Coordinates of C-alpha atoms and ligand atoms in Angstrom, one line a residue:
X16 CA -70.4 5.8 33.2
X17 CA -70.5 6.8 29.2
X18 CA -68.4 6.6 26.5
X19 CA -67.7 7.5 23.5
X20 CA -66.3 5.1 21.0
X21 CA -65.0 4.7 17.3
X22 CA -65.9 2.1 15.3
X23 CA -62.1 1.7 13.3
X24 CA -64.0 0.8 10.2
X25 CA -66.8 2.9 9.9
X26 CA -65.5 5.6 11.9
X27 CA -68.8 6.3 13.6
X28 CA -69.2 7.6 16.9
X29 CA -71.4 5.9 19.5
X30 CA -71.9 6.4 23.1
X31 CA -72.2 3.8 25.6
X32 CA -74.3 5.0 28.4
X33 CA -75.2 2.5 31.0
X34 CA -77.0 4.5 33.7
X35 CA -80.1 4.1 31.5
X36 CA -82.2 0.8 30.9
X37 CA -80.1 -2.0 30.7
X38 CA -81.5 -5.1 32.4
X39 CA -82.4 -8.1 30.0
X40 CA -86.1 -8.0 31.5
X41 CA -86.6 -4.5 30.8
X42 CA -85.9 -5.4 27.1
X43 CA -88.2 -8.0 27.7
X44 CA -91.1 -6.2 28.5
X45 CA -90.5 -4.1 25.4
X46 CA -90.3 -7.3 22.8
X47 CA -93.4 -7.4 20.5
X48 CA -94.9 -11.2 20.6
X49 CA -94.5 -13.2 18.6
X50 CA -98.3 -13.9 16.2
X51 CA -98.1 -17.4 14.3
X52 CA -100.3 -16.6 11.3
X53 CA -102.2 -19.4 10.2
X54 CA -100.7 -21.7 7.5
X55 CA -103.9 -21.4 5.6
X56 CA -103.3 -17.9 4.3
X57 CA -99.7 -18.2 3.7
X58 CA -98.7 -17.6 0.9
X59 CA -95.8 -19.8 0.4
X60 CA -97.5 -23.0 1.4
X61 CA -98.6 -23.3 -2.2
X62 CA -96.7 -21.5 -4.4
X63 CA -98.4 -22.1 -7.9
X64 CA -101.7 -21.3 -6.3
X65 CA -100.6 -17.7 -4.3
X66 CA -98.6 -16.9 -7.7
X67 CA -95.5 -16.8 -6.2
X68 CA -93.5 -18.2 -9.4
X69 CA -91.4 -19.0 -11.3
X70 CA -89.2 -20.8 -8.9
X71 CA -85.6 -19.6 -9.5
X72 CA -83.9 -22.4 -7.9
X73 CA -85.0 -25.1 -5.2
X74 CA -83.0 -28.1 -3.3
X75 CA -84.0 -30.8 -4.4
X76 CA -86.4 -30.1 -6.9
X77 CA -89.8 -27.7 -7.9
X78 CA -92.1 -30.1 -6.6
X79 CA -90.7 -31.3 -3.2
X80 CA -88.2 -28.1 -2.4
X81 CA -87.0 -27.6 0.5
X82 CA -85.2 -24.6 0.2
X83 CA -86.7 -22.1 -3.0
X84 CA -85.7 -19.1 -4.7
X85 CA -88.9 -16.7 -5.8
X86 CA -89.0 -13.7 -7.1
X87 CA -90.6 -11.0 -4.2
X88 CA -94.0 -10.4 -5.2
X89 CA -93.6 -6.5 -4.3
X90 CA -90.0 -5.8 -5.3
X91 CA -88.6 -2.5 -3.9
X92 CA -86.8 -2.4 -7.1
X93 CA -88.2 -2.8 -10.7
X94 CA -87.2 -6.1 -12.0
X95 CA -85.6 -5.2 -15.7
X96 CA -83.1 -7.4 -18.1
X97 CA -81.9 -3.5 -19.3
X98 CA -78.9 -2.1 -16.6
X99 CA -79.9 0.7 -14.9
X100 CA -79.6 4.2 -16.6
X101 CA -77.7 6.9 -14.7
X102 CA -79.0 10.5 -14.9
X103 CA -79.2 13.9 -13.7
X104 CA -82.0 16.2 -12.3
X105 CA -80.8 19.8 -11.4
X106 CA -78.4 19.4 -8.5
X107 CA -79.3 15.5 -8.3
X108 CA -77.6 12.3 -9.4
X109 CA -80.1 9.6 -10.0
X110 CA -80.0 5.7 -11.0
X111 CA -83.1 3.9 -12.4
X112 CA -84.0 1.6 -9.8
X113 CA -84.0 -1.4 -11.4
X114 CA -82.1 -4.8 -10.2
X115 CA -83.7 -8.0 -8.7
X116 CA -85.3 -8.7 -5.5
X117 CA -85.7 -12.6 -4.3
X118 CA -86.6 -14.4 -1.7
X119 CA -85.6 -17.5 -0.3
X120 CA -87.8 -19.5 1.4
X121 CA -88.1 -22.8 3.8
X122 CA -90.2 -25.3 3.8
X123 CA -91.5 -25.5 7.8
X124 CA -94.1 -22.8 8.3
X125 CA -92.8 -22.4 11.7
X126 CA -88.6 -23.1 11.4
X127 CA -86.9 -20.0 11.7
X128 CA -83.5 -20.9 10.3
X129 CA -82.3 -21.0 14.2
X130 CA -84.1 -24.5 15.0
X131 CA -83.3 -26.1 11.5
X132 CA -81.6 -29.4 11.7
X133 CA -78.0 -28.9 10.2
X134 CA -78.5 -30.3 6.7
X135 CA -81.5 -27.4 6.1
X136 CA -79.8 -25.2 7.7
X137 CA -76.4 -26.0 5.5
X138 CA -78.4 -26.2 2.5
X139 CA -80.2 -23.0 3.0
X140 CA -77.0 -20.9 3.4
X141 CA -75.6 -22.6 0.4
X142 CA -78.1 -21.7 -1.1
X143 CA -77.4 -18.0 -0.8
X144 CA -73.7 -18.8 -1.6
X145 CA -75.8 -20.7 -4.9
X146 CA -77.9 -17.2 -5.5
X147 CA -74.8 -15.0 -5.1
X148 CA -72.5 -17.0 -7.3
X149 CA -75.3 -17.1 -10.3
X150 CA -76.3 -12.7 -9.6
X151 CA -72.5 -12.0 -10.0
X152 CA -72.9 -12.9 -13.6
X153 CA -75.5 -10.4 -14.0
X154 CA -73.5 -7.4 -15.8
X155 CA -76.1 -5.1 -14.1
X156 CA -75.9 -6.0 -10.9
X157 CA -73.2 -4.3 -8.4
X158 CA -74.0 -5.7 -5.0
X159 CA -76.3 -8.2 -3.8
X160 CA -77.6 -7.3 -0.2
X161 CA -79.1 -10.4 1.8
X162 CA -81.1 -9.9 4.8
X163 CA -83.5 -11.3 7.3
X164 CA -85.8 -8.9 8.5
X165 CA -87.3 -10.9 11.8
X166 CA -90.5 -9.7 13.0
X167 CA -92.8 -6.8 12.4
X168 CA -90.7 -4.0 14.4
X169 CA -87.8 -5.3 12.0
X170 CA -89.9 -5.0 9.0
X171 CA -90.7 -8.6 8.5
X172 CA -94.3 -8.4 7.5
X173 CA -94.9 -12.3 6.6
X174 CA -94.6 -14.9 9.1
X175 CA -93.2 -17.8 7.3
X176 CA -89.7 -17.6 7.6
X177 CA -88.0 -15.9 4.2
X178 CA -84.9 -14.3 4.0
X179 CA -84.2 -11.3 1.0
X180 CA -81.5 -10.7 -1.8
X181 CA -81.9 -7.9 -3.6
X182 CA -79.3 -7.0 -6.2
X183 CA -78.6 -3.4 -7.0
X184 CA -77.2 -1.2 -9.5
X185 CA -75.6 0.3 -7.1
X186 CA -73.0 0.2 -4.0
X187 CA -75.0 0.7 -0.7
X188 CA -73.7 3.8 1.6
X189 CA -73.1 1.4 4.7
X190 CA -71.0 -0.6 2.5
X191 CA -69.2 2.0 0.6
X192 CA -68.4 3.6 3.6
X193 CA -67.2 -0.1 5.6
X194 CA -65.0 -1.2 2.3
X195 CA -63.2 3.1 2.5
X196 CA -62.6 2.3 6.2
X197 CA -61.3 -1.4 5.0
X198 CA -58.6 0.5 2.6
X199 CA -57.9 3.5 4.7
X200 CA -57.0 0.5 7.0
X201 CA -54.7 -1.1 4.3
X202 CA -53.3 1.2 3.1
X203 CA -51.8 2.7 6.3
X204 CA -50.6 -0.5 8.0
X205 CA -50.6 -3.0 5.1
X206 CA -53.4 -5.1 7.3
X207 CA -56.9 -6.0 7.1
X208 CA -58.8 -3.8 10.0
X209 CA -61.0 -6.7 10.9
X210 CA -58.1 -9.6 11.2
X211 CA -56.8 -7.0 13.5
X212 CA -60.1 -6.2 15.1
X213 CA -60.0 -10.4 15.5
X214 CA -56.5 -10.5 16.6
X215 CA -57.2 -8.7 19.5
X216 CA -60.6 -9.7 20.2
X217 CA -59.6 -13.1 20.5
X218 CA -56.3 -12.3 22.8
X219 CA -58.6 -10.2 24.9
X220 CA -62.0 -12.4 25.1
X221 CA -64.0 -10.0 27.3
X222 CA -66.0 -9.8 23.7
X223 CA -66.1 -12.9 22.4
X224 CA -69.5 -15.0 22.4
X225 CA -68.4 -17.8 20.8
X226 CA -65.9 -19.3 18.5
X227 CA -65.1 -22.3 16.6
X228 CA -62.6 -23.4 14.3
X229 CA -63.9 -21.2 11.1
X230 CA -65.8 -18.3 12.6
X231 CA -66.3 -16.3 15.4
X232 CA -68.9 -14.2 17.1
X233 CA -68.1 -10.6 19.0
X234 CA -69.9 -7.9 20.4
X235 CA -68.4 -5.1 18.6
X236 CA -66.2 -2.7 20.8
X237 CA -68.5 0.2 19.1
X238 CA -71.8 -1.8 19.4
X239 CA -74.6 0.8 18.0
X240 CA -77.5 -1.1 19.9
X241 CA -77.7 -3.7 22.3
X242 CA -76.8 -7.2 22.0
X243 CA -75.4 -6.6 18.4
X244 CA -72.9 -8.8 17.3
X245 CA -70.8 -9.8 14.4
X246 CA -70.2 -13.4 12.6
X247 CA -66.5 -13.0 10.9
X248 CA -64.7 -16.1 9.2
X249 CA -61.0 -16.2 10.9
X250 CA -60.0 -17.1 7.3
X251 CA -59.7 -13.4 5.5
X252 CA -61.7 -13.7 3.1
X253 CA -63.1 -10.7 1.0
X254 CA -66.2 -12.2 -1.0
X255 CA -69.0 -14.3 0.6
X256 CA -69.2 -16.2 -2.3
X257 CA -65.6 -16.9 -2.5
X258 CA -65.8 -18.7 1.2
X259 CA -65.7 -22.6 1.1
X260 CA -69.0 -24.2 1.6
X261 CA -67.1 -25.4 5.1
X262 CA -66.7 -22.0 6.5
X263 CA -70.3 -20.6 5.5
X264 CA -71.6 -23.1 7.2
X265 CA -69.9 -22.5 10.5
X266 CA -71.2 -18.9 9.9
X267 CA -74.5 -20.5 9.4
X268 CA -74.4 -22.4 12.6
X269 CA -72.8 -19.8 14.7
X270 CA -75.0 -17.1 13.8
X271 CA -78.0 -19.8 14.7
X272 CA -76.3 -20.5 18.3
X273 CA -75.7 -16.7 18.7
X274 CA -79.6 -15.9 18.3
X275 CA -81.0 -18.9 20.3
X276 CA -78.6 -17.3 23.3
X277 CA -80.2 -13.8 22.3
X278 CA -83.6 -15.5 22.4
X279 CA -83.2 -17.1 25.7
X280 CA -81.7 -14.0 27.6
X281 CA -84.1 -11.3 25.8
X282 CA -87.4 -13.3 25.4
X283 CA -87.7 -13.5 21.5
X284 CA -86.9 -10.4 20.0
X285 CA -87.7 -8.9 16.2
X286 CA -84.2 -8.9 14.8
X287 CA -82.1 -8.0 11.8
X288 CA -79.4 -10.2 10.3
X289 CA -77.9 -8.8 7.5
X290 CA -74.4 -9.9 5.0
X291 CA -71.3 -7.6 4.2
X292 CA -69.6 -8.5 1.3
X293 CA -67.7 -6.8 -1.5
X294 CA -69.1 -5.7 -4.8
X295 CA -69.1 -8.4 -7.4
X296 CA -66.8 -6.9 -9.8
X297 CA -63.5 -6.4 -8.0
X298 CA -62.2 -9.6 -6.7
X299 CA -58.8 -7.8 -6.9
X300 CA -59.7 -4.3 -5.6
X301 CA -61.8 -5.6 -2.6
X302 CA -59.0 -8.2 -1.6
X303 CA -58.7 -6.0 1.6
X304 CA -62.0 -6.3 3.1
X305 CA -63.5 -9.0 5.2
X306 CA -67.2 -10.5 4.9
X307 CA -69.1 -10.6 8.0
X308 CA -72.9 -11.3 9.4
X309 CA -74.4 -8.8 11.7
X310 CA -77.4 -9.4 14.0
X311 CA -79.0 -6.6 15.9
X312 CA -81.9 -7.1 17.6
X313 CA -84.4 -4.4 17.6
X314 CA -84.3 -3.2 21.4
X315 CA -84.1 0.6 21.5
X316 CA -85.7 3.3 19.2
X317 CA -84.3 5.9 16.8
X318 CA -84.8 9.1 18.7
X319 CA -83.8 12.7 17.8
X320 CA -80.4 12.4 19.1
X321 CA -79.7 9.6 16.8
X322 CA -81.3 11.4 13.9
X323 CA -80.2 15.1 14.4
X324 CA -76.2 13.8 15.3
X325 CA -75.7 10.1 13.5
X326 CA -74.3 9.2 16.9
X327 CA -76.2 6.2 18.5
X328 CA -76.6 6.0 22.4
X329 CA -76.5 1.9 23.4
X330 CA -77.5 1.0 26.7
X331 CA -76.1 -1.6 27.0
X332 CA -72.1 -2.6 27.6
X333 CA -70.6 -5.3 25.0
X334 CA -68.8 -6.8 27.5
X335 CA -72.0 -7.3 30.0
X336 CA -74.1 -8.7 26.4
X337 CA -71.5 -11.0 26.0
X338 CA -71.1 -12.5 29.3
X339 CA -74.5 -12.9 29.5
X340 CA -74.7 -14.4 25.8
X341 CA -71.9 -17.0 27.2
X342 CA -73.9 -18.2 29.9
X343 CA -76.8 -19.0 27.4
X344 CA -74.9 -20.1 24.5
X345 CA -75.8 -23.7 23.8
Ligands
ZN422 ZN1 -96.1 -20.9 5.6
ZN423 ZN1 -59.3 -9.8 7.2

């Protein structure tokens, strides 16, 4: 049987079509193994000696961090103190691109944040918080995107776990587009689409991997690939930054429960896990949108349908991921 469904936010269209592959060992068999790279060429063993400096920020200090903040050795952006100018080329708009791109970094060559003890795993997400809370003073930065890209196929090219902020200029598309679906929401029904999307959720429960008392974790209804899911806060809260140390920690946890469940049922799949937030300046005019996490693990490929229409096809039902995501959560 297929489907098509709506995202509410977004407003994209996906189709669920189960006839196709959908077992969790036929993913399997598709999963690229995982290569340990030895710790004697990583770079982030030594720091001083690779050149990966200056440190930005580390917990507890330069010498013995735990957790650090480095500047990415091969920004996608060009690091400038000068905003980015705005131009025009013909028919074209263009923005210099120019902003910040870190990374932060863990001490264990081999601890993916998923099988940190809590404290390292608190302290790494608070650390984020830490990173966002000093880049929203930056006059030229817009948005700060954080990400985990997990695995080659996910383009994670260095082993040792590191997760990215990049601040931009600019707002992103995905997010323009999520905070317009957040206010078309608003401004219709006087409600937050996701606290709705969560009302029901919850009442319902055929999507719901796992909750505790701050967060929760769904398949969405209008899942674009398989197994993806979504980290909310209950609490409506529109900046990440904004959230109490309490609640990102929960996040933190939950999103490391939900991936250990992904990793048991799928084998251990390249993933991405990504933050949406609001734009730093408008604590007032983003009130409406809610801050989320969303993992999705890289299972199926971008083929010409998804390219020539924007529609994804996902094999896979978000009911039958989460039922088997339940069983594995521990
Ligand atoms: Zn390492
Ligand atoms: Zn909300």
């Amino acid at each position: 049987m297929s489907q098509f469904r709506q995202d509410p936010v977004s407003k994209d269209w996906i189709i669920i079509s189960t006839g196709r592959k959908n077992r969790p060992m036929d993913f399997k068999s598709a999963r690229s193994e995982r290569i340990s790279s030895p710790k004697e060429t990583c770079p982030f063993e030594d720091l001083e000696k690779s050149g990966n400096l200056p440190i930005f920020y580390a917990f507890p200090d330069e010498k013995n961090w735990e957790v650090a903040v480095i500047p990415n050795k091969y920004p996608a952006i060009n690091i400038n103190e000068l905003c980015a100018n705005e131009g025009v080329v013909g028919p074209y708009k263009v923005v210099e691109g120019v902003g910040r791109h870190e990374l932060v970094i863990t001490r264990d060559h081999d601890g993916n944040f998923t099988t940190l003890p809590d404290e390292q795993l608190k302290r790494l997400f608070l650390t984020f918080k830490e990173r966002f809370k000093y880049l929203e003073n930056d006059p030229c930065s817009n948005y700060a995107s954080l990400f985990q890209s997990y695995g080659p196929t996910a383009g994670g090219s260095l082993y040792h776990p590191h997760y990215q902020i990049l601040a931009l200029p600019i707002v992103p598309p995905d997010i323009k587009r999520s905070l317009e679906g957040s206010l078309r929401y608003y401004r219709e029904t006087g409600n937050c689409v996701h606290c709705e999307i969560l009302k029901y959720e919850l009442h319902s429960g055929a999507r719901i991997v796992y909750e505790d008392d701050g967060v929760v974790a769904i398949a969405p209804f209008a899942s674009r690939a398989p197994y993806e899911i979504r980290v909310f806060p209950k609490k409506h809260q529109s900046h990440f930054e904004e959230s109490s140390d309490e609640t990102i920690f929960h996040a933190a946890k939950v999103s490391a429960k939900v991936l250990n469940a992904i990793k048991s049922v799928l084998g251990d799949p390249d993933y991405n896990f990504f933050l949406h937030t609001s734009p730093f300046h408008g604590k007032t005019e983003y009130s409406h949108y809610h801050w989320h996490m969303e993992i999705i693990p890289k299972m199926s490929l971008f083929g010409g349908f998804e390219w020539s229409t924007g529609v994804d096809i996902n094999s896979v039902d978000p009911d039958e991921a989460t039922k088997l995501l339940k069983e594995a959560i521990k």
